[in-house]
Amino acid sequence: MPGVKRKAVAQEPAGRKGSKWKKKSKVINSRPGKSATKHQAVENDDAEDLDESDTTDTVFSKPELFTDDSPAGDLVESDTTETEVFEGFDDERKDDKVDEEAARKRGRDTRQGGVALSTHNTGSKTAMKFEAQNVFLKGTSSKEAHAKQKALTQERKAAKPNAAQIERSKKIWERLRRKSHVPLDERKKLVAELFKILTGHFKDFVFKHDAVRVVQAAVKYGNLEQRKMIAKELKGDFKSLAESRYAKHLVDKLLVHGSVNLLDTSITFACAPADFSAYAFSDEEMRDMIISEFYGSVRRLIRLSESSWVLDDIYRAIATPQQKAILLREWYGPEFALFKPAKDERPTSKLSEILQASPEKRGPIMRYLFELINQLVQKKTTNFTMLHDAMLEYFLNIQTGSEERRDFIDLITGDDDGDLLGNLAFTRTKSGSKVVSLCLASGTAKDRKQILRTYKDVIQRMSYNQHDQPAHHAHTILLTCYEVIDDTVLLSKTIISGLLGKEEGSQEANIVDAVHHLQGRIAYLYLPAGRAKWLLSAEEIAFLQEIDQIRSSTSKKDPVIRRQELLNAISPALLRTIAKCADALCQTSFGCQFITEVLLGCVGDKTHALKAVAEVAAAAAAAAAATEEGPDPSSAEDATQETMMSSIPGGRMLKTLVLGGHFNAKLGRVEVIEPPLNFHEMFYDHVKSELVAWATGPNSFVIVALLETDGFGRKDEVLDTLRRHAGLLDSAAKSGPQGGVILGGGGPSPSGGEMRKKKTKNKKRKKQVENTGNKGAALLLSMLGTVA
């Protein structure tokens, strides 16, 4: 509103502190000693239409403040009654004293124009700006002033190089970016016109914040040859593009659409989002052309905020193993950046091999590498795959008990914010989780508690990613904690409580969700199942064996005692989950496997859990007998019945539980656990009324296992029942069902191609086993002494 004065806040110059730079205000009135009067304001009704960005709510007692770096046609918003002067410009003010007085006089003579001059930095150049602006605004309305300003802006843009081409290309880009609204024929015409404009002028476009988007659209919608043409024209400038705030996205765009199999949706990029459904080709020429320009500048580029992401994307998802080695070698010293390996030489990034070939260079290389690692850690830029690989190489080559190892562990545990440990665990790099695991194994009890304290609120997230995102490797850290931390009470309160959940009512749901995830079940089943090959990969088992070697000198507790104490802590919750959720678990292969391993490996009272499994088996048999056609697979109520009566995982689970242990192929016998489960008695009590249905069904080997169990004392009763129904056994042995259906494990869904392959294999398998009969029923007949 007219008449309201606004007070501007002066900003203290950067880098200048102290009393010398205290803010000071000085009021310049058009008439000394008098305040603003009515004739100093806008007198007509156009004042109501003024835009707030220019002169709204401002008293027009004096001309508007100008600065040297502002355009001649634009007003700079400032205080209209007060201007700010910083002490410290004494010499400059003395030199401009004459011009300043002249400018003030000129301002008083033309104050009706609505322009004011500052007491600071008001030389002859500023006075000229004032005169031009005074003439421009005098006698014009707000609408007319804006129109003139817009016209001047268009004139300035038109005066720039390639103005017409940039303007037209932006119009094309605006149309192309609405992909779903542009027909294919029209898009092809627009792309052809766009390349006609851009060809020969790509370097003039890529460093402009708006025009570079046009080039990105050309990369996205162009064909392979057009992309190659763009890359060749920009050859030699990719390093500069990576350092640019906006042009860095163009480098990623070229790599995404020219060097990656875009059907691999697990690859994600930090700078440029990838349209993985657009193309599926790979061009080695373009990839090598771009990556080679980054050689020799890795140390500088990895420390810059813009280029570091591009470089890490290249290292993580684009570069070949040989190119990765060349890039990582530059972390080891300037000589690796200056001297490139010969063409016939295969470079290695393994620091151990480099030090073995040149042991005299160990000191400089280790200092150089640690210095660069420390710089990135201090800058809080710790989520780079290249950094994690370099940290792992450094740790693997420092001597046990040395000062270097102590300094490195202090660097890891000294991050109070937890950013470093969080990025090492959750950046989906194996090397990052290995670094933390090695620090846990090599550190002291205090170091381990510090690391564990950082992760205490994200334990469940470390076990697996619950939001269908690419898997990380943080579960390796949890397994290492199981193996090296002696304070099992601390582990129970942090890791096991974090896995199960704080609320007892939600623990069963958390466990059921986790055990149906391929990675999530590892942290829950590692203690009862151990390092089973079906649970852990060969690489993970080998790494844990390395942890065992380090643990021998840093941990005091016996591993067997440690594992037993942890089992005592986690067993009650796992057994309680089976007792309450047996129906849900028996519907999947992962659930059946979980039941088997928990009942065989955990400790405590297993009665309720065993009874729940037996009841599910009995209910399945009773439901199958109630219908002549058996359970309906499409029915949710009959899902459990189908699982237990006809599925391979369900039958395998029951057979193992009846036998009381796993079958050892090397020893040729069943390894019965202690104390024994005695599930065979409970199972027979629940299914004896439907014994023949089990003996002639797909899972007939469960009854075979029942008769082979040493501790089962009711074998004669079972054999008598089977003899009375020998005819049914004979029919099943000749033409009965072969086996159950393999259920999904709750892991990632297979792709369409994988599903087609499985269907083809299943068809071939059915042809091969057609009309061979029920092998379990035939074996039962042989036990009865009857020839099938």
XYZ file of C-alpha atoms in Angstrom, residues 575 578-580 582-583 599 606-619 657 677-679 682-683 686:
28
model
C 8.520 -71.207 18.112
C 4.996 -71.436 14.276
C 2.390 -72.220 16.906
C 0.238 -69.220 15.909
C 1.374 -72.632 11.049
C -1.424 -72.379 8.466
C 11.978 -77.053 15.052
C 8.431 -77.177 21.056
C 5.204 -78.935 21.984
C 2.805 -76.208 20.861
C 4.635 -75.678 17.571
C 4.698 -79.412 16.753
C 1.047 -79.760 17.639
C 0.121 -76.861 15.343
C 1.925 -78.510 12.405
C 0.261 -81.857 13.103
C -3.164 -80.213 13.247
C -2.585 -78.588 9.853
C -1.683 -82.005 8.395
C -4.773 -83.602 9.947
C -7.049 -80.851 8.669
C 10.194 -83.858 11.170
C 11.444 -84.274 18.573
C 9.201 -87.368 18.805
C 6.992 -85.801 16.170
C 2.039 -86.826 17.449
C 1.750 -86.964 13.671
C -3.568 -86.827 14.105
